[in-house]
Amino acid sequence: MKFLKRQKELNMKKDLISIKDLSVDEIKHILAVTDKLKVSPKDTGTPLAGRSMGMIFQKPSNRTRVSFEVGMAQLGGHAIYLGPDTIKLGEREKTSDIANTLSRYLDILVARVFSHSDIVELAKHSTIPVINGLSDTEHPCQALADVYTIKEKAGSFKGVKLVFIGDGNNVLHSLLYACAKLGINFTVVTPKNYQPNREIYNQALLFTKDSGAKLELLNDPKAAVKGADFIYTDVWASMGQETQAKKKKKAFKGFCVNDRLVLLAKQNCKIMHCLPAHRGEEITDSVIDGPNSIVFDEAENRLHVQKAVLLWLLGEK
Ligand code: CP
Ligand code: NVA
């Protein structure tokens, strides 16, 4: 593709910090490569042989950590997990010193951080690509896997209605950008005090001018799910917000994705969740384990999409 050639010519380092920074062409390229990797993984070979990835994790992880580590191994590369007690971002040495040092050893870096400013700082001072593996503001790898899953199930983005029920946080923010860029109609329903970040929402609205996506912000889950093709939810108290769990449980009364709510959507409406789920809070067992749940296909797709992201950032495809 033209932009890949240009990236190489200019010797530009690419990062994946926010979906906001990706062009529609870049997203489509990642999704197309994902298709190939998923359908015939053996044809890919080991293009990342001899390459190393660092994985700084300030928070726990199942999907992000394992899918990146396995993805790197499948592509012939090597991954080094740097957990909360290893690098101690912002505590042991300056973030810029960490970025400068790791750039001398590694080819690529993924980081899961508390504060979004830390991932921005890492990217600024690294000479290697940096991937946001979740911050308090965004979860771009999740959103790419989510839109890939939607396309896989619906065939195309055209006319699709996705409804997000829950907290205006990282996962929702990345989905807002992705839907707005790709033309997916996106209804967001949150309690009044838990709406998405206004700046992010307004920026996403600007992206809809090119894609034609319809975005709306509502407060009534029952009204919101009418005509939904996909319902998506995430935990109410995210990692790092544990002290707010009790207060949030009260505020999110009526926002649980249960059988009664799903019945108000389209008959075949698919159920999505980034996981981990707090079963019995934002979603019931019967819905997440029900016939319309696609949560584990969605989780599997994290692996395929991230392999495409690694190849794209390392200029291999
Ligand atoms: N969805 C997701 O990022 O899961 P983990 O927190 O387990 O990585
Ligand atoms: N919003 C959740 C997403 C987990 C993948 C969190 O930040 O904990």
PDB file of C-alpha atoms in Angstrom, residues 142-143 146 150 162-166 171-172 175 186 230-234 257 270-275 298:
ATOM      1  CA  GLN A 142      -9.356  -3.832  21.815  1.00  0.00           C
ATOM      2  CA  ALA A 143     -11.283  -1.523  19.484  1.00  0.00           C
ATOM      3  CA  ASP A 146     -13.968  -5.301  18.099  1.00  0.00           C
ATOM      4  CA  ILE A 150     -18.297  -6.820  13.887  1.00  0.00           C
ATOM      5  CA  LEU A 162     -23.797  -0.964  17.779  1.00  0.00           C
ATOM      6  CA  VAL A 163     -25.004  -0.023  21.267  1.00  0.00           C
ATOM      7  CA  PHE A 164     -22.555   0.425  24.143  1.00  0.00           C
ATOM      8  CA  ILE A 165     -24.140   0.176  27.595  1.00  0.00           C
ATOM      9  CA  GLY A 166     -21.992   1.184  30.539  1.00  0.00           C
ATOM     10  CA  VAL A 171     -12.798   0.931  25.873  1.00  0.00           C
ATOM     11  CA  LEU A 172     -15.703   3.167  24.895  1.00  0.00           C
ATOM     12  CA  LEU A 175     -14.698   2.402  20.047  1.00  0.00           C
ATOM     13  CA  PHE A 186     -22.945   3.912  17.432  1.00  0.00           C
ATOM     14  CA  PHE A 230     -24.655  -5.603  18.538  1.00  0.00           C
ATOM     15  CA  ILE A 231     -24.760  -4.781  22.259  1.00  0.00           C
ATOM     16  CA  TYR A 232     -21.428  -4.125  23.959  1.00  0.00           C
ATOM     17  CA  THR A 233     -20.608  -3.673  27.604  1.00  0.00           C
ATOM     18  CA  ASP A 234     -17.568  -3.290  29.869  1.00  0.00           C
ATOM     19  CA  VAL A 257     -27.224  -6.342  30.114  1.00  0.00           C
ATOM     20  CA  LYS A 270     -24.954 -10.245  19.137  1.00  0.00           C
ATOM     21  CA  ILE A 271     -23.439  -9.630  22.565  1.00  0.00           C
ATOM     22  CA  MET A 272     -19.931  -8.253  22.975  1.00  0.00           C
ATOM     23  CA  HIS A 273     -17.713  -7.621  26.006  1.00  0.00           C
ATOM     24  CA  CYS A 274     -14.004  -6.786  26.080  1.00  0.00           C
ATOM     25  CA  LEU A 275     -13.588  -9.016  29.181  1.00  0.00           C
ATOM     26  CA  GLU A 298     -13.936 -11.291  20.082  1.00  0.00           C
TER      27      GLU A 298
END
